[in-house]
Amino acid sequence: QVQLTESGGGLVQAGGSLRLSCAASEPILGIVIMAWYRQAPGNQREFVARITNNGYTTYTDSVKGRFAISGDYAKNTAYLQMNSLEPEDTAVYYCSLVGPDVYWGQGTQVTVSS
């Protein structure tokens, strides 16, 4: 069974940066979307960003201009560069790959202190 593993989370001060990575345990054919979601305590999981296999990107409004998603479809690896982090960005971040199935990682904690 394919597993996704996120890495790069941690504790950072407001205004700082983190780069998240997401890698699949084995090659997955037919991935068309790579995406990142996040879930803060007490909240539902929310969409953050996605990139299609033709390079089209979409972001939720709160991260536009601060976050950048990228992906290597040959390696089934997704990245999320997060700059100018705010305490409101504190959450568990999950990656998702969409193809013949929808794959989810276990999440990585991002904590932004004020």
Short mmCIF file of C-alpha atoms in Angstrom, two decimals, residues 21-105:
data_model
loop_
_atom_site.label_atom_id
_atom_site.label_comp_id
_atom_site.label_asym_id
_atom_site.label_seq_id
_atom_site.Cartn_x
_atom_site.Cartn_y
_atom_site.Cartn_z
CA SER A 21 8.09 17.94 1.60
CA CYS A 22 5.91 14.99 0.77
CA ALA A 23 7.20 11.78 -0.73
CA ALA A 24 5.49 8.60 -1.80
CA SER A 25 6.81 5.23 -0.64
CA GLU A 26 6.67 3.89 -4.20
CA PRO A 27 6.01 5.22 -7.69
CA ILE A 28 2.40 6.06 -8.46
CA LEU A 29 1.33 6.28 -12.07
CA GLY A 30 -1.30 8.75 -13.15
CA ILE A 31 -0.98 11.43 -10.47
CA VAL A 32 -2.70 14.57 -11.77
CA ILE A 33 -2.89 16.77 -8.67
CA MET A 34 -0.64 17.33 -5.69
CA ALA A 35 -2.14 19.28 -2.83
CA TRP A 36 -1.61 20.44 0.70
CA TYR A 37 -4.26 20.74 3.40
CA ARG A 38 -4.07 21.74 7.04
CA GLN A 39 -6.05 21.20 10.20
CA ALA A 40 -5.82 23.42 13.24
CA PRO A 41 -7.05 22.21 16.64
CA GLY A 42 -10.82 22.31 16.79
CA ASN A 43 -11.15 23.07 13.09
CA GLN A 44 -11.95 21.05 10.03
CA ARG A 45 -9.27 20.16 7.54
CA GLU A 46 -8.95 22.96 5.01
CA PHE A 47 -7.44 23.31 1.58
CA VAL A 48 -4.15 25.22 1.35
CA ALA A 49 -2.72 24.79 -2.15
CA ARG A 50 -2.60 22.47 -5.13
CA ILE A 51 -0.65 22.05 -8.31
CA THR A 52 -1.79 20.13 -11.36
CA ASN A 53 0.41 18.02 -13.59
CA ASN A 54 0.46 20.88 -16.12
CA GLY A 55 1.70 23.33 -13.51
CA TYR A 56 -1.50 25.16 -12.68
CA THR A 57 -1.53 26.32 -9.07
CA THR A 58 -4.33 27.33 -6.74
CA TYR A 59 -4.10 28.77 -3.23
CA THR A 60 -6.48 29.58 -0.48
CA ASP A 61 -6.70 33.34 -0.03
CA SER A 62 -5.00 33.44 3.37
CA VAL A 63 -1.71 32.09 2.01
CA LYS A 64 -1.51 33.83 -1.37
CA GLY A 65 1.77 35.65 -1.76
CA ARG A 66 3.32 33.79 1.18
CA PHE A 67 3.21 30.10 0.25
CA ALA A 68 4.41 28.42 -2.92
CA ILE A 69 3.59 24.87 -3.96
CA SER A 70 5.73 22.86 -6.32
CA GLY A 71 5.88 19.26 -7.34
CA ASP A 72 8.03 16.70 -9.08
CA TYR A 73 5.61 14.42 -10.86
CA ALA A 74 8.38 12.08 -11.95
CA LYS A 75 9.23 11.44 -8.33
CA ASN A 76 5.74 11.88 -6.87
CA THR A 77 7.13 14.46 -4.49
CA ALA A 78 5.36 17.65 -3.44
CA TYR A 79 6.73 20.71 -1.70
CA LEU A 80 5.25 23.66 0.11
CA GLN A 81 7.46 26.67 0.71
CA MET A 82 5.95 28.74 3.50
CA ASN A 83 7.23 32.27 4.08
CA SER A 84 6.12 35.08 6.36
CA LEU A 85 4.50 32.57 8.64
CA GLU A 86 1.81 33.76 11.04
CA PRO A 87 0.49 32.20 14.25
CA GLU A 88 -2.74 31.52 12.35
CA ASP A 89 -0.79 29.11 10.13
CA THR A 90 -0.30 26.77 13.08
CA ALA A 91 -1.77 23.41 12.13
CA VAL A 92 -1.02 19.87 11.09
CA TYR A 93 -0.24 19.95 7.38
CA TYR A 94 -1.20 17.04 5.16
CA CYS A 95 -0.24 16.30 1.60
CA SER A 96 -2.52 14.59 -0.85
CA LEU A 97 -1.85 13.06 -4.23
CA VAL A 98 -4.75 12.53 -6.60
CA GLY A 99 -4.59 9.99 -9.35
CA PRO A 100 -6.15 6.58 -9.77
CA ASP A 101 -6.86 6.93 -6.06
CA VAL A 102 -6.56 9.65 -3.46
CA TYR A 103 -3.56 9.30 -1.20
CA TRP A 104 -3.01 11.07 2.11
CA GLY A 105 -0.04 11.48 4.37
#
